[in-house]
PDB file of C-alpha atoms in Angstrom:
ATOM      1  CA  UNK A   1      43.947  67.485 219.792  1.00  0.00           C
ATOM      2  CA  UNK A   2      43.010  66.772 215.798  1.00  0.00           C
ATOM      3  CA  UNK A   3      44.760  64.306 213.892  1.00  0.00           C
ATOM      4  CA  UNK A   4      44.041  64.368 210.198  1.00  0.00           C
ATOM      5  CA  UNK A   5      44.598  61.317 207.749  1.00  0.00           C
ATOM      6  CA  UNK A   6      44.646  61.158 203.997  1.00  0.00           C
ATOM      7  CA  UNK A   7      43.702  58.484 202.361  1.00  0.00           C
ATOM      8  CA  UNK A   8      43.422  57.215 199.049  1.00  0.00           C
ATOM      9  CA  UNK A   9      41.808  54.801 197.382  1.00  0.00           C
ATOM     10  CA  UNK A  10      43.855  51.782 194.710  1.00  0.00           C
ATOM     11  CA  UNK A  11      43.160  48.853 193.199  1.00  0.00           C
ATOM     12  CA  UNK A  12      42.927  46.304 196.044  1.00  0.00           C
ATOM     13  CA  UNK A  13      46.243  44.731 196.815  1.00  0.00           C
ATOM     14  CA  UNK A  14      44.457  40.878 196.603  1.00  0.00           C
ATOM     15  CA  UNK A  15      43.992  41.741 193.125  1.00  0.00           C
ATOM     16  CA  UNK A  16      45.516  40.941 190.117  1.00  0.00           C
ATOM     17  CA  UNK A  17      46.958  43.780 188.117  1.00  0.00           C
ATOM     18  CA  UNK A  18      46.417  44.037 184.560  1.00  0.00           C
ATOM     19  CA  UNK A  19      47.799  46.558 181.938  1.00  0.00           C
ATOM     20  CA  UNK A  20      44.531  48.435 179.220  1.00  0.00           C
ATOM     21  CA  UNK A  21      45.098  47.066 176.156  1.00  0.00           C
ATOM     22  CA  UNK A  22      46.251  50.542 174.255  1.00  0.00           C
ATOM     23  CA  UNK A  23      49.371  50.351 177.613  1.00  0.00           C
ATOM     24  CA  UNK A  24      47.537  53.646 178.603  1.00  0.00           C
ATOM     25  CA  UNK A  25      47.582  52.323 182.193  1.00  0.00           C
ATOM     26  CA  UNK A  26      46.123  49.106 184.188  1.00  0.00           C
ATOM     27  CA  UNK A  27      42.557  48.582 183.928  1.00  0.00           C
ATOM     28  CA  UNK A  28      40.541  49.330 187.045  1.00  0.00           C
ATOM     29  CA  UNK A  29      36.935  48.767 185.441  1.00  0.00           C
ATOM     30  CA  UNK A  30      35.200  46.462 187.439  1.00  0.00           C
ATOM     31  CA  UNK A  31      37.896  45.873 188.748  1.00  0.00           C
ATOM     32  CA  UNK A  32      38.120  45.782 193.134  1.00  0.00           C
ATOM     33  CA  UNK A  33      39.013  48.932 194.702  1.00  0.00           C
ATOM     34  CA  UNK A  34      40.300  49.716 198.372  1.00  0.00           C
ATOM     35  CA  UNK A  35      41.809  51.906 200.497  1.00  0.00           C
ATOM     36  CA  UNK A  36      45.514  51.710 200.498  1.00  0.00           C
ATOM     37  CA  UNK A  37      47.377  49.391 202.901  1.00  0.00           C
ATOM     38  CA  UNK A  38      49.468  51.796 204.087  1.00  0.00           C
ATOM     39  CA  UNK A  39      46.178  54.438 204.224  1.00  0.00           C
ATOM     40  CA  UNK A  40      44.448  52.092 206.374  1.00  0.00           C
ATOM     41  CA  UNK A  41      47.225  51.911 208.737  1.00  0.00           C
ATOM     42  CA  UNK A  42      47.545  55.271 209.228  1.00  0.00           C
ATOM     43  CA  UNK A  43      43.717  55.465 210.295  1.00  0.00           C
ATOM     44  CA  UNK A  44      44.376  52.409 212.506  1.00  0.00           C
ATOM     45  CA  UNK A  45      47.148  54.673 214.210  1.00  0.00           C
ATOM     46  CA  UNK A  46      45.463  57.606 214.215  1.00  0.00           C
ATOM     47  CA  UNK A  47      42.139  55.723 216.222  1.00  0.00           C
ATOM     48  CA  UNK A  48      44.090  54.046 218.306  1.00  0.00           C
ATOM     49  CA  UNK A  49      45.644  57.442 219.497  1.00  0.00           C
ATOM     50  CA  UNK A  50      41.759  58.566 220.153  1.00  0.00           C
ATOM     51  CA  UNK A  51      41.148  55.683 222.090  1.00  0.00           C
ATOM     52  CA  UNK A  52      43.765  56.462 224.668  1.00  0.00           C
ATOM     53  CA  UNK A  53      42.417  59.454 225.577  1.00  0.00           C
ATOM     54  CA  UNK A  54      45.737  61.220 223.514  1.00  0.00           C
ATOM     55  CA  UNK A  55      43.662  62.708 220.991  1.00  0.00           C
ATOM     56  CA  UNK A  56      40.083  64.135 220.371  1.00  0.00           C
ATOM     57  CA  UNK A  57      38.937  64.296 216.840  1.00  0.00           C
ATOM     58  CA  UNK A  58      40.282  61.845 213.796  1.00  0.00           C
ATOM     59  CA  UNK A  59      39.476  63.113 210.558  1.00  0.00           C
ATOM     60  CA  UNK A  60      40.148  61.505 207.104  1.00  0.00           C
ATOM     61  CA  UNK A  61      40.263  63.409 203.634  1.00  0.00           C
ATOM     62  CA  UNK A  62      41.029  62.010 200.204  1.00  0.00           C
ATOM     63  CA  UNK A  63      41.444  62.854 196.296  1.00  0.00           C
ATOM     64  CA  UNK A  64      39.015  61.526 193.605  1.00  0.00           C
ATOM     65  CA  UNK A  65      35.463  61.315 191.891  1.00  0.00           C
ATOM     66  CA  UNK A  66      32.871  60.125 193.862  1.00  0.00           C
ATOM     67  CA  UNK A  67      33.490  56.382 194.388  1.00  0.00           C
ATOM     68  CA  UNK A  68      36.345  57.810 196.928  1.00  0.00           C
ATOM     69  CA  UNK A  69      33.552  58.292 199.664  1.00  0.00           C
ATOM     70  CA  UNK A  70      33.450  54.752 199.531  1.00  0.00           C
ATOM     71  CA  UNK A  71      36.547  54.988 200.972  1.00  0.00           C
ATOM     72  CA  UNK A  72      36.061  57.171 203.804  1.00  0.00           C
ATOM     73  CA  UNK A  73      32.679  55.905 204.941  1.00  0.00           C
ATOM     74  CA  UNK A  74      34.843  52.559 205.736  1.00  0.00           C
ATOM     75  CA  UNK A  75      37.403  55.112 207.567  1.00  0.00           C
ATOM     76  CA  UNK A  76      34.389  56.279 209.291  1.00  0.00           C
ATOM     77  CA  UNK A  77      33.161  52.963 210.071  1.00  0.00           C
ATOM     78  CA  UNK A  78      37.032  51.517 211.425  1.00  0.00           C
ATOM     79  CA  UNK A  79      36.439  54.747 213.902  1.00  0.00           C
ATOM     80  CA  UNK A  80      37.101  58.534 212.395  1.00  0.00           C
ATOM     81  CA  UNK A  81      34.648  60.941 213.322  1.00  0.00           C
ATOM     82  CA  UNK A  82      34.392  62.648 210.097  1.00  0.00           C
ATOM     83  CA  UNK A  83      35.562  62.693 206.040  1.00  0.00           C
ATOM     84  CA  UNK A  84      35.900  65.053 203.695  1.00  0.00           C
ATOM     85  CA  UNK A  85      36.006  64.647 200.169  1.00  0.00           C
ATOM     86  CA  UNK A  86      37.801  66.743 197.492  1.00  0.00           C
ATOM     87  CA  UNK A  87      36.274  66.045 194.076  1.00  0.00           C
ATOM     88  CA  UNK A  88      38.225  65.825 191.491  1.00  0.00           C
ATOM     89  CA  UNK A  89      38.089  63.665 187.602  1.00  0.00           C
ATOM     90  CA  UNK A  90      41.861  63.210 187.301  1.00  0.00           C
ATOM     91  CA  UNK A  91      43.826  61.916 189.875  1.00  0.00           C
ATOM     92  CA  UNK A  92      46.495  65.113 190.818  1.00  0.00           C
ATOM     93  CA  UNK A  93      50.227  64.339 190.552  1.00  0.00           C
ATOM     94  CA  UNK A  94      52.187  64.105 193.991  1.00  0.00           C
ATOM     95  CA  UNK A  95      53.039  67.946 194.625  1.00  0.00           C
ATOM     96  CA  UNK A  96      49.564  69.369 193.901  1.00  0.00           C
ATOM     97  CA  UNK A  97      48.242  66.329 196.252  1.00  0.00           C
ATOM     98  CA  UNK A  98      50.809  68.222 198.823  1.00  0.00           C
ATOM     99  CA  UNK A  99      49.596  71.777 198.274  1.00  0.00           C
ATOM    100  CA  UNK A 100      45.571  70.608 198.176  1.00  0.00           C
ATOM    101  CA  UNK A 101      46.996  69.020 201.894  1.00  0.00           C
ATOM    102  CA  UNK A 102      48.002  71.969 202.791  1.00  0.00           C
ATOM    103  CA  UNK A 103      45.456  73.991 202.463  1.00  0.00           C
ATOM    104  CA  UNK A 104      43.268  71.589 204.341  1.00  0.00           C
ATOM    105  CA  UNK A 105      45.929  71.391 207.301  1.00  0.00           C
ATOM    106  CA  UNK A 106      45.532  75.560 207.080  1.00  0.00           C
ATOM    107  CA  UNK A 107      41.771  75.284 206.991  1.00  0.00           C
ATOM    108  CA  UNK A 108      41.777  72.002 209.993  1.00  0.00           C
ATOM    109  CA  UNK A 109      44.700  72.919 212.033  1.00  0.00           C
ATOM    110  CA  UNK A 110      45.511  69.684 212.960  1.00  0.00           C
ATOM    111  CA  UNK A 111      48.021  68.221 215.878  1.00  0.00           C
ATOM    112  CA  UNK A 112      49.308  65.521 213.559  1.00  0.00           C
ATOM    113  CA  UNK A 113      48.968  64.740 210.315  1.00  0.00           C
ATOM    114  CA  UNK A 114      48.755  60.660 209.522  1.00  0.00           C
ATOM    115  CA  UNK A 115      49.821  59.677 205.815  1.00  0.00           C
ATOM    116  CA  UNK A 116      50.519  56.298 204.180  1.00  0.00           C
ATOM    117  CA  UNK A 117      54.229  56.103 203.345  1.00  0.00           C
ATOM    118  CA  UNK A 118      53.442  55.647 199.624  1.00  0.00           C
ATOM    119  CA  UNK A 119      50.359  54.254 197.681  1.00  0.00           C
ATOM    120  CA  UNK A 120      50.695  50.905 196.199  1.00  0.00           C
ATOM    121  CA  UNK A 121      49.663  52.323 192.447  1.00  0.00           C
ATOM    122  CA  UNK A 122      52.003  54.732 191.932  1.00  0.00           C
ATOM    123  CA  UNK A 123      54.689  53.730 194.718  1.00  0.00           C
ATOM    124  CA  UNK A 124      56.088  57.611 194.706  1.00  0.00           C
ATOM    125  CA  UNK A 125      56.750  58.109 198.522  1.00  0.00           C
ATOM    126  CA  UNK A 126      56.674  61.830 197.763  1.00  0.00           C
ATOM    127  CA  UNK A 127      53.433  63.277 199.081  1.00  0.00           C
ATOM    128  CA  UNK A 128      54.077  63.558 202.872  1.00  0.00           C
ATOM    129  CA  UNK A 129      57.729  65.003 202.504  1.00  0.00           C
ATOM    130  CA  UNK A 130      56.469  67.587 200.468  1.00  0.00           C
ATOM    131  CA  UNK A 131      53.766  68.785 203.028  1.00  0.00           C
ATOM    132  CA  UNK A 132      56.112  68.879 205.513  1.00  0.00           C
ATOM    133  CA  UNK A 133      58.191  71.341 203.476  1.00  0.00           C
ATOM    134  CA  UNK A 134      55.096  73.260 202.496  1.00  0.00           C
ATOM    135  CA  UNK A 135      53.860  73.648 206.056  1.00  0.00           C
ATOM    136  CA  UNK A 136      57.407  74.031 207.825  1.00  0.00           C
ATOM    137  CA  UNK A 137      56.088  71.125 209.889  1.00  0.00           C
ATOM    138  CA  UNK A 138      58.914  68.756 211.358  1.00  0.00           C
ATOM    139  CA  UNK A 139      58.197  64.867 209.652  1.00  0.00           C
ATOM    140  CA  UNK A 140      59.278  61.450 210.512  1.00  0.00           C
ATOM    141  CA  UNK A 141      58.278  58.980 208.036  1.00  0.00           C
ATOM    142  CA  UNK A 142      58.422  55.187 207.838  1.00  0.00           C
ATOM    143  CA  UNK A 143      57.167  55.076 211.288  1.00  0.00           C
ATOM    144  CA  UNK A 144      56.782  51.803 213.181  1.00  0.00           C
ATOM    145  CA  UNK A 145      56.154  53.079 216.574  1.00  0.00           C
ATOM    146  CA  UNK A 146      54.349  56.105 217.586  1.00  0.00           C
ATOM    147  CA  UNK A 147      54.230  57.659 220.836  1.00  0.00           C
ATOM    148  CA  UNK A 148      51.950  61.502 221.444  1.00  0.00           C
ATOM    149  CA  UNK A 149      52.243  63.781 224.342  1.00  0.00           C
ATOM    150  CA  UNK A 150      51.022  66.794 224.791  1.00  0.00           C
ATOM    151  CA  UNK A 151      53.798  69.152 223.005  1.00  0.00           C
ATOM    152  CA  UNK A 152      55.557  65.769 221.266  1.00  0.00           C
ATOM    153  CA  UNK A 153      55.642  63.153 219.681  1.00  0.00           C
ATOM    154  CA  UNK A 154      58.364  60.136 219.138  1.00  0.00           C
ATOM    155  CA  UNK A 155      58.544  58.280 216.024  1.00  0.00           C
ATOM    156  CA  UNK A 156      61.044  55.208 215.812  1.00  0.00           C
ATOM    157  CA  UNK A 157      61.300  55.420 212.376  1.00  0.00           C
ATOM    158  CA  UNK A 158      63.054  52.139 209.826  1.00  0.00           C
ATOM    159  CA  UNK A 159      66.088  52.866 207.969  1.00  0.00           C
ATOM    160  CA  UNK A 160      68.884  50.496 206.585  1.00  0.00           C
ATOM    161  CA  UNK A 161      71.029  50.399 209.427  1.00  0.00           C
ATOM    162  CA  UNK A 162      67.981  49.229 211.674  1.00  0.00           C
ATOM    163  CA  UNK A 163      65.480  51.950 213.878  1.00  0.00           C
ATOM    164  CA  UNK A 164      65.896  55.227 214.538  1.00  0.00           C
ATOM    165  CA  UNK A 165      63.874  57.141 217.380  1.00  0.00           C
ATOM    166  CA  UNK A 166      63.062  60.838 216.308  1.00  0.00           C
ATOM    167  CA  UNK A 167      61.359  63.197 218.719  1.00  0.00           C
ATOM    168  CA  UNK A 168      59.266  66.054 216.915  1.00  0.00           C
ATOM    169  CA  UNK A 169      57.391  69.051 218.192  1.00  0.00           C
ATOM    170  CA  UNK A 170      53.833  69.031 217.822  1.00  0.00           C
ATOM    171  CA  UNK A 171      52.214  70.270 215.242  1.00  0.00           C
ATOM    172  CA  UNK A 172      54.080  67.104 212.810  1.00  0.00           C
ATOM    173  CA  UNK A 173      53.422  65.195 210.059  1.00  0.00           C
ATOM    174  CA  UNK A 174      53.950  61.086 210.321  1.00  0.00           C
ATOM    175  CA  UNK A 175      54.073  58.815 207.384  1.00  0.00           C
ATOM    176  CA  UNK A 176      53.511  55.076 208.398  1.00  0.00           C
ATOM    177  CA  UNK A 177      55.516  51.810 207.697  1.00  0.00           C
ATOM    178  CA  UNK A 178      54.127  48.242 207.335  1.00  0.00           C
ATOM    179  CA  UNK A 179      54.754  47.207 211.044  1.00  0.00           C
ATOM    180  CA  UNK A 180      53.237  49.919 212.763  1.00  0.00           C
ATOM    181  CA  UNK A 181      49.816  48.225 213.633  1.00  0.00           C
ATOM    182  CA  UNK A 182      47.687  45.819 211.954  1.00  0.00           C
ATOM    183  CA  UNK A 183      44.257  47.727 210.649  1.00  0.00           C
ATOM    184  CA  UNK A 184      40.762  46.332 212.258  1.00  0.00           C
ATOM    185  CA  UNK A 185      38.219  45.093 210.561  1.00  0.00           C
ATOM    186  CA  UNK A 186      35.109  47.228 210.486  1.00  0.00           C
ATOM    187  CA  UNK A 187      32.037  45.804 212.541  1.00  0.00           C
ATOM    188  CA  UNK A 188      28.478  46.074 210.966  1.00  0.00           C
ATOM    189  CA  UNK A 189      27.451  48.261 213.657  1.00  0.00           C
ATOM    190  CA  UNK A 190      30.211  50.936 213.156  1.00  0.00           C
ATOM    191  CA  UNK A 191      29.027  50.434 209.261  1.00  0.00           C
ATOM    192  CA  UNK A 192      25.960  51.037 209.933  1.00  0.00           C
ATOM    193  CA  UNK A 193      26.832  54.544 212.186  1.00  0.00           C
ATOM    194  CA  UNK A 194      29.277  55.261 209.701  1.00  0.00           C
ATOM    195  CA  UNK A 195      26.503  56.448 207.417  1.00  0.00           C
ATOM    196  CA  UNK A 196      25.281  59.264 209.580  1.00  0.00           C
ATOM    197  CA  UNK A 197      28.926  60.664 210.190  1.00  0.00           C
ATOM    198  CA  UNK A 198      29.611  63.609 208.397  1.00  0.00           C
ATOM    199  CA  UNK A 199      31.509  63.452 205.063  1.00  0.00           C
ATOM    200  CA  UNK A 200      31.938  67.527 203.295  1.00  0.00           C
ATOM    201  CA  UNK A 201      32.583  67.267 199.561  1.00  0.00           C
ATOM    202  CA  UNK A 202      34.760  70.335 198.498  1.00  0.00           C
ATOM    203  CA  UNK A 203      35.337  70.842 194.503  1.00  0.00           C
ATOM    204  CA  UNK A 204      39.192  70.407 193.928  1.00  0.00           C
ATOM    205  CA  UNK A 205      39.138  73.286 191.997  1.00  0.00           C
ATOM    206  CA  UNK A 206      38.008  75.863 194.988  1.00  0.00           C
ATOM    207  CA  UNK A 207      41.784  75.368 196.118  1.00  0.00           C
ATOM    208  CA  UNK A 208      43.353  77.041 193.017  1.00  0.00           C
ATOM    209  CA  UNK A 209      46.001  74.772 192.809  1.00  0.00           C
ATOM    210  CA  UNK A 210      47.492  74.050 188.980  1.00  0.00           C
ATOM    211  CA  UNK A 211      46.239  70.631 188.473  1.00  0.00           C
ATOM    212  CA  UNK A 212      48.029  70.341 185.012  1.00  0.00           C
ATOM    213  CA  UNK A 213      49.984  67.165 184.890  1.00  0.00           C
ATOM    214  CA  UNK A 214      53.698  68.085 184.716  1.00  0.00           C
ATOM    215  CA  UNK A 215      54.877  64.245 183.153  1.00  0.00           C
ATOM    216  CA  UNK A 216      53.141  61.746 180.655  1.00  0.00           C
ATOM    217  CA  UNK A 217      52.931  58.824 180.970  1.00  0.00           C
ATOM    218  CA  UNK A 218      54.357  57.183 177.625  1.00  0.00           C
ATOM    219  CA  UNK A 219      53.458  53.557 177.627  1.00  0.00           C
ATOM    220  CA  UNK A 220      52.633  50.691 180.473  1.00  0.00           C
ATOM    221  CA  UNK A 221      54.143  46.782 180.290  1.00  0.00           C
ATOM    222  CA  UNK A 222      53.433  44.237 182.166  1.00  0.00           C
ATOM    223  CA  UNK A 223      56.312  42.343 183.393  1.00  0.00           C
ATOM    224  CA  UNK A 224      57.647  39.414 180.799  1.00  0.00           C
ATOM    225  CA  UNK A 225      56.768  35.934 181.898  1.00  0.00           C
ATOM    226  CA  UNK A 226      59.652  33.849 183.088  1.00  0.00           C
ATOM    227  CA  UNK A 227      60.825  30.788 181.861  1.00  0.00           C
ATOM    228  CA  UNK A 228      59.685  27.924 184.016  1.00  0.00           C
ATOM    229  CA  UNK A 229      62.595  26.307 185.578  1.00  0.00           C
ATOM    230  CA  UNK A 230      64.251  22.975 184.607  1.00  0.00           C
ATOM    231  CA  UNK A 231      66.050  20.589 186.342  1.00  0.00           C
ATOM    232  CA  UNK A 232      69.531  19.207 186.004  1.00  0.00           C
ATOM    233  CA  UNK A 233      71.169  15.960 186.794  1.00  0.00           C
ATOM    234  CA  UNK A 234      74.777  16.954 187.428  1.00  0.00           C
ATOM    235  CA  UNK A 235      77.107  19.946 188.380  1.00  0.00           C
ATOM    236  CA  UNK A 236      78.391  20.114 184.686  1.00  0.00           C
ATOM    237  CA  UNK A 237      75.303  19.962 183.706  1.00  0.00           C
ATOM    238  CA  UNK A 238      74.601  23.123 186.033  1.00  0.00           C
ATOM    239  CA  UNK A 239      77.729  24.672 184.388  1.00  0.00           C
ATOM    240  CA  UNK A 240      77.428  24.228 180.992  1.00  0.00           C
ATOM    241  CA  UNK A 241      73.166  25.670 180.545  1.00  0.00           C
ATOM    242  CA  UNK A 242      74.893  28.913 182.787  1.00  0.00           C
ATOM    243  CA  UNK A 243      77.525  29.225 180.750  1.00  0.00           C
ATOM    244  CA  UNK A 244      75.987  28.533 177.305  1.00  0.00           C
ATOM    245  CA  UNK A 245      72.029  28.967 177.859  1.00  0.00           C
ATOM    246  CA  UNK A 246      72.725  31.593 180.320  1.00  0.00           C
ATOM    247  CA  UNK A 247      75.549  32.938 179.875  1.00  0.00           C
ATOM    248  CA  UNK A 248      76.207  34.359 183.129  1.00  0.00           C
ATOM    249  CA  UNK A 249      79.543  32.499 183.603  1.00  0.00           C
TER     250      UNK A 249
END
C-alpha cells in the first residue's frame, strides 16, 4: 500500500509576517521558510501508518523552485521513503495545484492520498476537495483520527456540531486537522540518510496544465494597529467612552 503526501513549503509560522513595501505581497527574502503545519502533519500521519505495518511506501511531492527540496529532504528525514519535486518559478493557483496532483496520483497510484487541510499563506482549503473531484476519489477532510484497513479507511472528521466518523473506500484522499498527531522532530541520523533517499525533479511544465493565474492580486495591508487599552475608574465612566469614544451604545 502507497500513501502519497503533498507538501508545501511557507513562511515559518514562528515568524513574523511582513507586507513588501510596493503591497505586492509579504516579503519572504531572508526571511525563514518551512514546511506547512498542517503539511507536516500529514507526513507525521502518513509514517505513522508505515510504522504499523498498514502501509508500505510514503512518498511526498511538492510545488516550487528549488529551495522546495529543502522541504522534502526534512520529509525524508521525519521518515518518507522518497520526494519528488515539480519545478516550477510561480507558485500555481489552487485548481492547477489539483490537476498537477492528479496526474501524479495517475502516474503513483497511490492507496491514500495525505494533504494539509489548507496552507497557512494563502489559507484557501481548496486543493484537496478539488482532487477528490478530479480523481472521483471519495475525501474526508479535517481529519483528527485516522484508522486504514485493507479496503477502508475511517476518518472522524471536525465539524461545528462536534465529530463526525466517515468510512471511505480505499483508494481516498484525507486532508488533516490540527489534532490529528503532533509531527516528530527529525533526528540527525535520519538527516543524515535523508540525503541518499531519492528525490525526482519533474519540470511543471511536462504536465500541460494552464498555469496562467486566473485572479490578481490587487494590493496587500497589514492589519491596523490597535489602540492600546485604557483604564477606567467607574461604570459611567465605562458608559460614557462606549457611548461617545466608541460609540457602540
Amino acid at each position: 500500500m502507497k500513501v502519497l503526501v503533498a507538501v508545501k513549503r511557507v513562511v515559518d509560522p514562528y515568524v513574523k509576517v511582513r507586507v513588501n513595501k510596493d503591497g505586492s505581497g509579504v516579503e519572504t527574502a531572508n526571511v525563514k521558510m518551512s514546511m506547512n503545519p498542517f503539511c507536516e502533519i500529514a507526513v507525521e500521519e502518513a509514517i505513522r501508518l508505515k510504522e504499523s505495518g498498514s502501509v508500505d511506501e510514503v512518498v511526498v511531492v511538492s510545488i516550487g523552485d528549488k529551495a522546495v527540496q529543502e522541504t522534502l529532504r526534512n520529509a525524508l528525514a521525519l521518515g518518507a521513503d522518497r520526494a519528488i519535486h515539480i519545478e516550477a518559478t510561480l507558485s500555481p493557483e489552487p485548481l492547477a495545484v489539483a490537476k498537477i496532483l492528479k496526474a501524479m496520483v495517475e502516474k503513483e497510484q497511490p492507496t491514500l492520498v495525505l494533504l494539509g487541510k489548507q496552507s497557512i499563506d494563502t489559507d484557501n482549503n481548496q486543493v484537496a476537495q478539488m482532487l477528490a473531484a478530479l480523481t472521483s476519489r471519495p475525501q474526508g477532510t479535517f481529519a483528527s483520527k485516522v484508522a486504514l484497513s485493507s479496503e477502508h479507511v475511517e476518518v472522524t472528521r471536525e465539524i461545528d456540531g462536534g465529530l463526525e466518523t466517515l468510512k471511505l473506500t480505499l483508494p481516498a484522499i484525507i486532508s488533516t486537522d490540527l489534532r490529528l498527531n503532533e509531527p516528530r522532530y527529525a533526528s540527525l541520523p535520519n538527516i543524515m540518510k535523508a540525503k541518499r533517499k531519492p528525490l525526482d525533479v519533474i519540470d511543471i511544465d511536462s504536465f500541460g496544465v494552464d498555469l496562467i493565474p486566473k485572479h490578481q492580486m490587487l494590493e496587500v495591508l497589514a492589519p491596523k494597529e490597535r489602540p492600546a487599552g485604557v483604564k477606567v475608574a467607574n461604570v459611567d465612566e465605562l458608559i460614557d467612552k462606549l457611548t461617545n469614544e466608541a460609540k457602540v451604545l
